[in-house]
Amino acid sequence: MVKRKYTSLDIFAGAGGLSLGALQAGIDVSIAVEMDKFAAETYKYNHPNARVLCDNISNISTETLKKNSFFIIMGGPPCQGFSLSNTRSRNLDNPKNFLFKEFVRFVKDLQPKWFLFENVGGFPLFEKGLIRDEVKKSFEDLGYSVADSVLWASDYGVPQNRNRFFMVGNNQGINFEFPQPFDYKVTVEEALGDLPLLENGDMIERAAYRETLNQASHYAKQMRIGSENATQNYVSKNADYVIERYKYIPQGGNWRSIPNELMENYADKSRCHSGIYRRLCADKPSVVISNYRKSMLIHPFQNRGLSVREAARLQSFPDTFIFKGSLMHIQQQIGNAVPPLLAKAVFDKILSYEE
């Protein structure tokens, strides 16, 4: 029996977290669209068999793509593009909504069997739910059966408490149900325990793992498939006074543990965000790492920020996945990405209806 081939189109692809999850589930990615040149470079490096269109999505004609037959179109338009110019008429005439309308255009013109629309966890709350309702209606008007939910990455094997909104639709009349949470959680220690000891400001391209493969956790073994060394051990260089502050913060603590005399450059310390200067707990999934450099998230045992590879591990990117661009651009790509293992769980569920 010949195995069926599933093809996909990833728009607003970023570094390729959704695509990696699709590939892990058994869905090939033939074309990706990403405007940011650094993210597009990362995508192309890690998905060499995909054709990457580095352009504004509004410039891309679907006519040039119609020779392809897509099983699924997926993507996550930036959430800044969502607002209703008139909540009473609930129309989408506001120019800020063009990114969402582009997603609808691709689905309308290319008629994939499935689509997967992804966004931030707070998406259903935008304008008291009117945005979510409008998006769903737009797909239903195209003949798609639509389901949506907010999923927590830590429920699906990702060592991070990150939530994302998913809307999944199909034109086969299938009543899609989202996957059930797994019966285990992956901790920060399980995710990072085998990675090398590093110092503030280290820029080490390759370093030996601290544990053998046999000693590593099940999760680390999964991340190390195909990799002989820990790659991209890049740590932002923080000032000495910042590192001094880190020393006072226990696991799970934040800036509140820092002595007042070390925070004199803050005019009003009480106005600091609770996510600033937070040290990760080794025995729990990580907090959200979307802005891990700006938030100055701290390694659970070492007085420094997270390395690129550590942040990638917490997002469930395997160690063979290489990010391109400057350190700042790499950190942004990781923080913006959909955790691949979360995406895989959703794609696995979609494919279960094809059996």
mmCIF file of C-alpha atoms in Angstrom:
data_model
loop_
_atom_site.group_PDB
_atom_site.id
_atom_site.type_symbol
_atom_site.label_atom_id
_atom_site.label_comp_id
_atom_site.label_asym_id
_atom_site.label_seq_id
_atom_site.Cartn_x
_atom_site.Cartn_y
_atom_site.Cartn_z
ATOM 1 C CA MET A 1 0.000 0.000 0.000
ATOM 2 C CA VAL A 2 1.425 3.370 -1.064
ATOM 3 C CA LYS A 3 1.606 5.837 1.806
ATOM 4 C CA ARG A 4 -0.440 8.952 1.135
ATOM 5 C CA LYS A 5 1.464 12.197 0.789
ATOM 6 C CA TYR A 6 0.151 15.260 2.602
ATOM 7 C CA THR A 7 1.368 18.664 1.414
ATOM 8 C CA SER A 8 1.055 22.022 3.099
ATOM 9 C CA LEU A 9 1.538 25.746 2.657
ATOM 10 C CA ASP A 10 2.824 27.757 5.632
ATOM 11 C CA ILE A 11 2.069 31.484 5.532
ATOM 12 C CA PHE A 12 3.425 33.945 8.094
ATOM 13 C CA ALA A 13 5.877 31.087 8.637
ATOM 14 C CA GLY A 14 8.437 32.734 10.920
ATOM 15 C CA ALA A 15 11.357 30.460 11.749
ATOM 16 C CA GLY A 16 9.180 27.414 11.046
ATOM 17 C CA GLY A 17 7.789 26.098 14.326
ATOM 18 C CA LEU A 18 4.436 25.167 12.789
ATOM 19 C CA SER A 19 6.141 23.594 9.791
ATOM 20 C CA LEU A 20 8.441 21.529 11.961
ATOM 21 C CA GLY A 21 5.454 20.216 13.910
ATOM 22 C CA ALA A 22 3.737 19.370 10.621
ATOM 23 C CA LEU A 23 6.796 17.498 9.364
ATOM 24 C CA GLN A 24 7.074 15.583 12.613
ATOM 25 C CA ALA A 25 3.438 14.528 12.201
ATOM 26 C CA GLY A 26 3.987 13.401 8.595
ATOM 27 C CA ILE A 27 2.915 16.457 6.582
ATOM 28 C CA ASP A 28 5.324 17.768 3.938
ATOM 29 C CA VAL A 29 5.785 21.522 3.608
ATOM 30 C CA SER A 30 6.194 22.498 -0.018
ATOM 31 C CA ILE A 31 5.941 26.301 0.164
ATOM 32 C CA ALA A 32 6.380 28.875 2.928
ATOM 33 C CA VAL A 33 5.792 32.631 2.965
ATOM 34 C CA GLU A 34 7.741 34.846 5.386
ATOM 35 C CA MET A 35 8.522 38.546 5.006
ATOM 36 C CA ASP A 36 11.338 38.855 7.578
ATOM 37 C CA LYS A 37 14.599 38.015 5.824
ATOM 38 C CA PHE A 38 16.308 36.555 8.902
ATOM 39 C CA ALA A 39 13.386 34.300 9.780
ATOM 40 C CA ALA A 40 13.138 33.297 6.113
ATOM 41 C CA GLU A 41 16.841 32.412 6.127
ATOM 42 C CA THR A 42 16.327 30.280 9.235
ATOM 43 C CA TYR A 43 13.324 28.612 7.635
ATOM 44 C CA LYS A 44 15.160 27.790 4.408
ATOM 45 C CA TYR A 45 18.184 26.380 6.223
ATOM 46 C CA ASN A 46 16.077 24.014 8.297
ATOM 47 C CA HIS A 47 13.517 23.151 5.605
ATOM 48 C CA PRO A 48 15.722 22.752 2.517
ATOM 49 C CA ASN A 49 13.020 20.960 0.530
ATOM 50 C CA ALA A 50 10.564 23.832 0.846
ATOM 51 C CA ARG A 51 10.299 26.793 -1.490
ATOM 52 C CA VAL A 52 10.508 29.947 0.620
ATOM 53 C CA LEU A 53 8.907 33.171 -0.634
ATOM 54 C CA CYS A 54 10.465 36.086 1.263
ATOM 55 C CA ASP A 55 7.975 38.818 0.493
ATOM 56 C CA ASN A 56 4.971 40.699 1.829
ATOM 57 C CA ILE A 57 2.094 38.244 1.560
ATOM 58 C CA SER A 58 -0.087 40.831 -0.194
ATOM 59 C CA ASN A 59 2.379 40.751 -3.114
ATOM 60 C CA ILE A 60 1.954 37.026 -3.685
ATOM 61 C CA SER A 61 -0.581 35.897 -6.249
ATOM 62 C CA THR A 62 -2.410 32.685 -5.444
ATOM 63 C CA GLU A 63 -2.648 32.063 -9.210
ATOM 64 C CA THR A 64 1.018 31.095 -9.194
ATOM 65 C CA LEU A 65 0.305 28.507 -6.487
ATOM 66 C CA LYS A 66 -2.790 26.856 -7.958
ATOM 67 C CA LYS A 67 -0.757 24.183 -9.739
ATOM 68 C CA ASN A 68 -0.128 22.834 -6.240
ATOM 69 C CA SER A 69 -2.746 20.872 -4.332
ATOM 70 C CA PHE A 70 -2.496 21.659 -0.613
ATOM 71 C CA PHE A 71 -3.847 19.304 2.021
ATOM 72 C CA ILE A 72 -3.582 22.109 4.590
ATOM 73 C CA ILE A 73 -2.797 25.825 4.748
ATOM 74 C CA MET A 74 -1.438 26.997 8.081
ATOM 75 C CA GLY A 75 -0.121 30.162 9.634
ATOM 76 C CA GLY A 76 -0.303 32.760 12.369
ATOM 77 C CA PRO A 77 -0.862 36.368 11.243
ATOM 78 C CA PRO A 78 0.712 38.874 13.661
ATOM 79 C CA CYS A 79 -1.879 39.839 16.261
ATOM 80 C CA GLN A 80 -1.266 43.573 15.682
ATOM 81 C CA GLY A 81 -3.312 43.173 12.518
ATOM 82 C CA PHE A 82 -6.600 42.590 14.311
ATOM 83 C CA SER A 83 -9.138 45.272 15.099
ATOM 84 C CA LEU A 84 -12.698 45.990 14.035
ATOM 85 C CA SER A 85 -13.294 49.431 12.604
ATOM 86 C CA ASN A 86 -16.964 49.201 13.507
ATOM 87 C CA THR A 87 -17.962 46.662 16.129
ATOM 88 C CA ARG A 88 -21.654 47.120 15.376
ATOM 89 C CA SER A 89 -21.436 46.164 11.719
ATOM 90 C CA ARG A 90 -18.528 43.821 12.546
ATOM 91 C CA ASN A 91 -16.859 44.453 9.196
ATOM 92 C CA LEU A 92 -13.204 43.973 8.297
ATOM 93 C CA ASP A 93 -12.646 47.245 6.429
ATOM 94 C CA ASN A 94 -9.981 48.484 8.820
ATOM 95 C CA PRO A 95 -6.648 48.369 6.925
ATOM 96 C CA LYS A 96 -5.002 46.851 9.990
ATOM 97 C CA ASN A 97 -6.925 43.690 9.240
ATOM 98 C CA PHE A 98 -5.261 43.052 5.888
ATOM 99 C CA LEU A 99 -3.107 40.263 7.323
ATOM 100 C CA PHE A 100 -6.126 38.225 8.353
ATOM 101 C CA LYS A 101 -7.822 38.932 5.031
ATOM 102 C CA GLU A 102 -4.732 37.591 3.272
ATOM 103 C CA PHE A 103 -5.110 34.299 5.151
ATOM 104 C CA VAL A 104 -8.762 34.115 4.063
ATOM 105 C CA ARG A 105 -7.753 34.933 0.477
ATOM 106 C CA PHE A 106 -5.328 32.016 0.379
ATOM 107 C CA VAL A 107 -7.899 29.589 1.780
ATOM 108 C CA LYS A 108 -10.630 30.862 -0.556
ATOM 109 C CA ASP A 109 -8.469 30.690 -3.687
ATOM 110 C CA LEU A 110 -6.571 27.462 -2.999
ATOM 111 C CA GLN A 111 -9.349 25.475 -1.293
ATOM 112 C CA PRO A 112 -7.220 23.233 0.959
ATOM 113 C CA LYS A 113 -8.943 20.317 2.646
ATOM 114 C CA TRP A 114 -7.873 21.738 6.025
ATOM 115 C CA PHE A 115 -6.602 25.010 7.421
ATOM 116 C CA LEU A 116 -4.924 25.807 10.743
ATOM 117 C CA PHE A 117 -5.027 29.401 11.980
ATOM 118 C CA GLU A 118 -2.828 30.112 15.019
ATOM 119 C CA ASN A 119 -2.434 33.148 17.247
ATOM 120 C CA VAL A 120 -1.693 34.378 20.769
ATOM 121 C CA GLY A 121 -3.617 32.849 23.666
ATOM 122 C CA GLY A 122 -5.508 36.089 24.273
ATOM 123 C CA PHE A 123 -6.918 36.165 20.745
ATOM 124 C CA PRO A 124 -10.482 35.125 21.775
ATOM 125 C CA LEU A 125 -10.601 38.161 24.096
ATOM 126 C CA PHE A 126 -9.785 40.772 21.432
ATOM 127 C CA GLU A 127 -12.623 43.311 21.336
ATOM 128 C CA LYS A 128 -14.722 41.121 23.657
ATOM 129 C CA GLY A 129 -14.638 38.153 21.318
ATOM 130 C CA LEU A 130 -15.895 39.958 18.224
ATOM 131 C CA ILE A 131 -12.614 39.433 16.373
ATOM 132 C CA ARG A 132 -12.687 35.685 16.989
ATOM 133 C CA ASP A 133 -16.331 35.529 15.876
ATOM 134 C CA GLU A 134 -15.578 37.443 12.691
ATOM 135 C CA VAL A 135 -12.611 35.270 11.810
ATOM 136 C CA LYS A 136 -14.621 32.091 12.369
ATOM 137 C CA LYS A 137 -17.551 33.380 10.295
ATOM 138 C CA SER A 138 -15.227 34.262 7.416
ATOM 139 C CA PHE A 139 -14.060 30.658 7.177
ATOM 140 C CA GLU A 140 -17.559 29.252 7.670
ATOM 141 C CA ASP A 141 -18.760 31.423 4.785
ATOM 142 C CA LEU A 142 -16.219 29.590 2.613
ATOM 143 C CA GLY A 143 -17.831 26.276 3.503
ATOM 144 C CA TYR A 144 -15.505 25.158 6.287
ATOM 145 C CA SER A 145 -16.498 23.401 9.501
ATOM 146 C CA VAL A 146 -14.571 25.289 12.179
ATOM 147 C CA ALA A 147 -13.437 24.536 15.738
ATOM 148 C CA ASP A 148 -11.221 26.661 17.973
ATOM 149 C CA SER A 149 -9.517 26.384 21.340
ATOM 150 C CA VAL A 150 -6.717 27.778 23.493
ATOM 151 C CA LEU A 151 -4.118 25.086 24.162
ATOM 152 C CA TRP A 152 -1.306 25.044 26.731
ATOM 153 C CA ALA A 153 2.039 23.872 25.379
ATOM 154 C CA SER A 154 2.930 22.237 28.700
ATOM 155 C CA ASP A 155 -0.026 19.859 28.182
ATOM 156 C CA TYR A 156 1.602 18.454 25.042
ATOM 157 C CA GLY A 157 5.175 17.651 26.003
ATOM 158 C CA VAL A 158 6.632 21.178 25.810
ATOM 159 C CA PRO A 159 8.569 22.318 28.939
ATOM 160 C CA GLN A 160 6.885 25.727 28.970
ATOM 161 C CA ASN A 161 3.598 27.173 30.261
ATOM 162 C CA ARG A 162 2.730 28.931 27.027
ATOM 163 C CA ASN A 163 -0.788 29.151 25.624
ATOM 164 C CA ARG A 164 -1.727 29.567 21.976
ATOM 165 C CA PHE A 165 -5.026 29.963 20.153
ATOM 166 C CA PHE A 166 -5.824 27.499 17.369
ATOM 167 C CA MET A 167 -8.663 27.573 14.872
ATOM 168 C CA VAL A 168 -8.904 24.453 12.706
ATOM 169 C CA GLY A 169 -11.281 23.986 9.787
ATOM 170 C CA ASN A 170 -12.027 21.514 7.012
ATOM 171 C CA ASN A 171 -14.339 21.433 3.994
ATOM 172 C CA GLN A 172 -15.312 17.778 4.489
ATOM 173 C CA GLY A 173 -17.922 18.326 7.196
ATOM 174 C CA ILE A 174 -15.692 16.743 9.839
ATOM 175 C CA ASN A 175 -16.412 17.718 13.450
ATOM 176 C CA PHE A 176 -12.825 18.296 14.577
ATOM 177 C CA GLU A 177 -11.967 17.864 18.237
ATOM 178 C CA PHE A 178 -8.689 19.088 19.707
ATOM 179 C CA PRO A 179 -6.231 16.579 21.222
ATOM 180 C CA GLN A 180 -6.521 15.678 24.886
ATOM 181 C CA PRO A 181 -3.686 16.820 27.196
ATOM 182 C CA PHE A 182 -0.885 14.331 27.789
ATOM 183 C CA ASP A 183 -0.592 12.627 31.179
ATOM 184 C CA TYR A 184 2.813 14.123 31.987
ATOM 185 C CA LYS A 185 4.681 17.444 32.163
ATOM 186 C CA VAL A 186 8.290 18.134 31.159
ATOM 187 C CA THR A 187 10.303 20.238 33.601
ATOM 188 C CA VAL A 188 13.041 22.793 33.008
ATOM 189 C CA GLU A 189 15.584 20.419 34.555
ATOM 190 C CA GLU A 190 14.555 17.644 32.164
ATOM 191 C CA ALA A 191 14.835 20.067 29.265
ATOM 192 C CA LEU A 192 18.171 21.707 30.120
ATOM 193 C CA GLY A 193 20.006 19.392 32.504
ATOM 194 C CA ASP A 194 22.369 17.929 29.912
ATOM 195 C CA LEU A 195 23.340 21.236 28.290
ATOM 196 C CA PRO A 196 26.785 22.792 28.924
ATOM 197 C CA LEU A 197 27.653 25.138 31.793
ATOM 198 C CA LEU A 198 27.998 28.661 30.420
ATOM 199 C CA GLU A 199 29.008 32.143 31.529
ATOM 200 C CA ASN A 200 27.443 35.545 30.997
ATOM 201 C CA GLY A 201 28.146 36.673 27.425
ATOM 202 C CA ASP A 202 29.408 33.312 26.117
ATOM 203 C CA MET A 203 29.224 32.865 22.343
ATOM 204 C CA ILE A 204 30.168 29.215 21.915
ATOM 205 C CA GLU A 205 29.133 27.650 18.622
ATOM 206 C CA ARG A 206 29.534 24.024 19.732
ATOM 207 C CA ALA A 207 30.052 22.506 23.159
ATOM 208 C CA ALA A 208 29.943 19.000 24.585
ATOM 209 C CA TYR A 209 26.837 17.831 26.390
ATOM 210 C CA ARG A 210 27.219 17.478 30.154
ATOM 211 C CA GLU A 211 25.532 14.091 30.166
ATOM 212 C CA THR A 212 25.831 11.055 27.971
ATOM 213 C CA LEU A 213 22.794 10.078 25.956
ATOM 214 C CA ASN A 214 22.069 7.282 28.424
ATOM 215 C CA GLN A 215 22.162 9.740 31.349
ATOM 216 C CA ALA A 216 19.959 12.343 29.650
ATOM 217 C CA SER A 217 16.224 12.664 30.278
ATOM 218 C CA HIS A 218 13.737 11.242 27.823
ATOM 219 C CA TYR A 219 12.999 14.772 26.593
ATOM 220 C CA ALA A 220 16.702 15.591 26.124
ATOM 221 C CA LYS A 221 17.191 12.359 24.188
ATOM 222 C CA GLN A 222 14.366 13.437 21.910
ATOM 223 C CA MET A 223 15.972 16.860 21.351
ATOM 224 C CA ARG A 224 19.420 15.362 20.678
ATOM 225 C CA ILE A 225 18.460 13.039 17.830
ATOM 226 C CA GLY A 226 21.012 13.604 15.059
ATOM 227 C CA SER A 227 23.131 16.017 17.122
ATOM 228 C CA GLU A 228 26.609 15.274 18.480
ATOM 229 C CA ASN A 229 27.107 18.575 20.319
ATOM 230 C CA ALA A 230 25.074 21.388 21.819
ATOM 231 C CA THR A 231 24.963 24.144 19.205
ATOM 232 C CA GLN A 232 24.457 27.909 19.398
ATOM 233 C CA ASN A 233 25.350 28.323 23.062
ATOM 234 C CA TYR A 234 24.946 32.096 22.824
ATOM 235 C CA VAL A 235 24.211 34.095 25.988
ATOM 236 C CA SER A 236 23.450 37.828 25.989
ATOM 237 C CA LYS A 237 26.091 39.885 27.767
ATOM 238 C CA ASN A 238 24.535 41.573 30.801
ATOM 239 C CA ALA A 239 26.218 44.280 32.856
ATOM 240 C CA ASP A 240 27.986 43.240 36.052
ATOM 241 C CA TYR A 241 25.374 44.976 38.234
ATOM 242 C CA VAL A 242 22.647 42.897 36.545
ATOM 243 C CA ILE A 243 24.518 39.672 37.272
ATOM 244 C CA GLU A 244 24.916 40.839 40.882
ATOM 245 C CA ARG A 245 21.140 41.189 41.107
ATOM 246 C CA TYR A 246 20.662 37.648 39.785
ATOM 247 C CA LYS A 247 22.518 36.224 42.783
ATOM 248 C CA TYR A 248 19.712 37.202 45.160
ATOM 249 C CA ILE A 249 16.853 35.630 43.224
ATOM 250 C CA PRO A 250 15.712 32.100 44.181
ATOM 251 C CA GLN A 251 14.017 29.713 41.778
ATOM 252 C CA GLY A 252 10.538 31.030 41.048
ATOM 253 C CA GLY A 253 11.476 34.464 42.413
ATOM 254 C CA ASN A 254 11.706 37.754 40.550
ATOM 255 C CA TRP A 255 12.948 41.322 41.027
ATOM 256 C CA ARG A 256 11.235 41.546 44.436
ATOM 257 C CA SER A 257 14.083 39.508 45.926
ATOM 258 C CA ILE A 258 16.715 42.039 44.842
ATOM 259 C CA PRO A 259 17.918 44.376 47.652
ATOM 260 C CA ASN A 260 16.711 47.958 47.244
ATOM 261 C CA GLU A 261 20.235 49.334 47.117
ATOM 262 C CA LEU A 262 20.863 47.302 43.943
ATOM 263 C CA MET A 263 17.748 48.694 42.239
ATOM 264 C CA GLU A 264 18.416 52.403 42.689
ATOM 265 C CA ASN A 265 18.287 53.058 38.936
ATOM 266 C CA TYR A 266 14.549 52.224 39.027
ATOM 267 C CA ALA A 267 12.619 55.385 39.883
ATOM 268 C CA ASP A 268 9.721 53.309 41.212
ATOM 269 C CA LYS A 269 10.604 49.696 41.899
ATOM 270 C CA SER A 270 6.972 48.851 42.678
ATOM 271 C CA ARG A 271 6.071 49.410 39.034
ATOM 272 C CA CYS A 272 8.352 46.629 37.780
ATOM 273 C CA HIS A 273 6.563 43.886 35.871
ATOM 274 C CA SER A 274 6.332 40.568 37.722
ATOM 275 C CA GLY A 275 7.984 38.799 34.778
ATOM 276 C CA ILE A 276 11.204 40.821 35.068
ATOM 277 C CA TYR A 277 14.246 39.102 36.585
ATOM 278 C CA ARG A 278 12.489 35.765 37.045
ATOM 279 C CA ARG A 279 14.571 32.684 37.797
ATOM 280 C CA LEU A 280 13.138 29.515 36.302
ATOM 281 C CA CYS A 281 12.045 26.661 38.572
ATOM 282 C CA ALA A 282 13.964 23.492 37.784
ATOM 283 C CA ASP A 283 11.136 21.161 38.786
ATOM 284 C CA LYS A 284 8.366 22.819 36.750
ATOM 285 C CA PRO A 285 7.765 23.808 33.130
ATOM 286 C CA SER A 286 9.208 27.208 32.260
ATOM 287 C CA VAL A 287 7.296 30.461 32.270
ATOM 288 C CA VAL A 288 6.643 31.946 28.828
ATOM 289 C CA ILE A 289 9.905 32.826 27.092
ATOM 290 C CA SER A 290 8.535 35.112 24.360
ATOM 291 C CA ASN A 291 10.724 38.056 25.431
ATOM 292 C CA TYR A 292 13.293 36.082 27.386
ATOM 293 C CA ARG A 293 16.135 38.528 26.662
ATOM 294 C CA LYS A 294 14.186 41.687 27.550
ATOM 295 C CA SER A 295 12.583 40.019 30.573
ATOM 296 C CA MET A 296 16.026 38.806 31.663
ATOM 297 C CA LEU A 297 14.831 35.303 32.500
ATOM 298 C CA ILE A 298 17.451 33.584 34.642
ATOM 299 C CA HIS A 299 18.843 30.060 34.397
ATOM 300 C CA PRO A 300 17.598 27.947 37.343
ATOM 301 C CA PHE A 301 21.114 27.255 38.718
ATOM 302 C CA GLN A 302 23.519 29.647 36.965
ATOM 303 C CA ASN A 303 23.611 33.435 37.381
ATOM 304 C CA ARG A 304 23.066 34.361 33.762
ATOM 305 C CA GLY A 305 20.393 34.612 31.106
ATOM 306 C CA LEU A 306 19.261 31.751 28.926
ATOM 307 C CA SER A 307 21.331 30.657 25.967
ATOM 308 C CA VAL A 308 19.873 30.349 22.474
ATOM 309 C CA ARG A 309 19.979 26.555 22.705
ATOM 310 C CA GLU A 310 18.310 26.558 26.131
ATOM 311 C CA ALA A 311 15.506 28.809 24.905
ATOM 312 C CA ALA A 312 15.118 26.638 21.814
ATOM 313 C CA ARG A 313 14.886 23.534 24.028
ATOM 314 C CA LEU A 314 12.151 25.187 26.108
ATOM 315 C CA GLN A 315 10.269 25.815 22.862
ATOM 316 C CA SER A 316 10.838 22.140 21.811
ATOM 317 C CA PHE A 317 13.128 22.912 18.859
ATOM 318 C CA PRO A 318 15.598 20.034 18.397
ATOM 319 C CA ASP A 319 19.327 20.650 18.717
ATOM 320 C CA THR A 320 19.793 20.152 14.960
ATOM 321 C CA PHE A 321 17.654 23.239 14.314
ATOM 322 C CA ILE A 322 19.951 26.188 13.538
ATOM 323 C CA PHE A 323 18.800 29.807 13.743
ATOM 324 C CA LYS A 324 20.163 32.490 11.418
ATOM 325 C CA GLY A 325 20.783 36.211 11.909
ATOM 326 C CA SER A 326 22.185 38.331 14.730
ATOM 327 C CA LEU A 327 21.735 37.232 18.351
ATOM 328 C CA MET A 328 18.878 39.707 18.761
ATOM 329 C CA HIS A 329 17.097 38.408 15.658
ATOM 330 C CA ILE A 330 17.628 34.798 16.734
ATOM 331 C CA GLN A 331 16.174 35.480 20.176
ATOM 332 C CA GLN A 332 13.160 37.149 18.586
ATOM 333 C CA GLN A 333 12.606 34.226 16.222
ATOM 334 C CA ILE A 334 12.648 31.737 19.083
ATOM 335 C CA GLY A 335 10.347 33.827 21.247
ATOM 336 C CA ASN A 336 7.821 34.312 18.431
ATOM 337 C CA ALA A 337 7.708 30.682 17.364
ATOM 338 C CA VAL A 338 4.951 28.141 17.855
ATOM 339 C CA PRO A 339 6.399 25.248 19.906
ATOM 340 C CA PRO A 340 6.829 22.423 17.361
ATOM 341 C CA LEU A 341 5.646 19.684 19.737
ATOM 342 C CA LEU A 342 2.449 21.609 20.438
ATOM 343 C CA ALA A 343 1.890 21.991 16.701
ATOM 344 C CA LYS A 344 2.637 18.292 16.160
ATOM 345 C CA ALA A 345 -0.091 17.293 18.629
ATOM 346 C CA VAL A 346 -2.659 19.292 16.644
ATOM 347 C CA PHE A 347 -1.458 17.940 13.293
ATOM 348 C CA ASP A 348 -1.475 14.380 14.647
ATOM 349 C CA LYS A 349 -5.121 14.889 15.567
ATOM 350 C CA ILE A 350 -5.948 16.279 12.109
ATOM 351 C CA LEU A 351 -4.342 13.270 10.433
ATOM 352 C CA SER A 352 -6.302 10.918 12.679
ATOM 353 C CA TYR A 353 -9.407 11.878 10.669
ATOM 354 C CA GLU A 354 -7.659 10.787 7.473
ATOM 355 C CA GLU A 355 -7.064 7.191 8.543
#
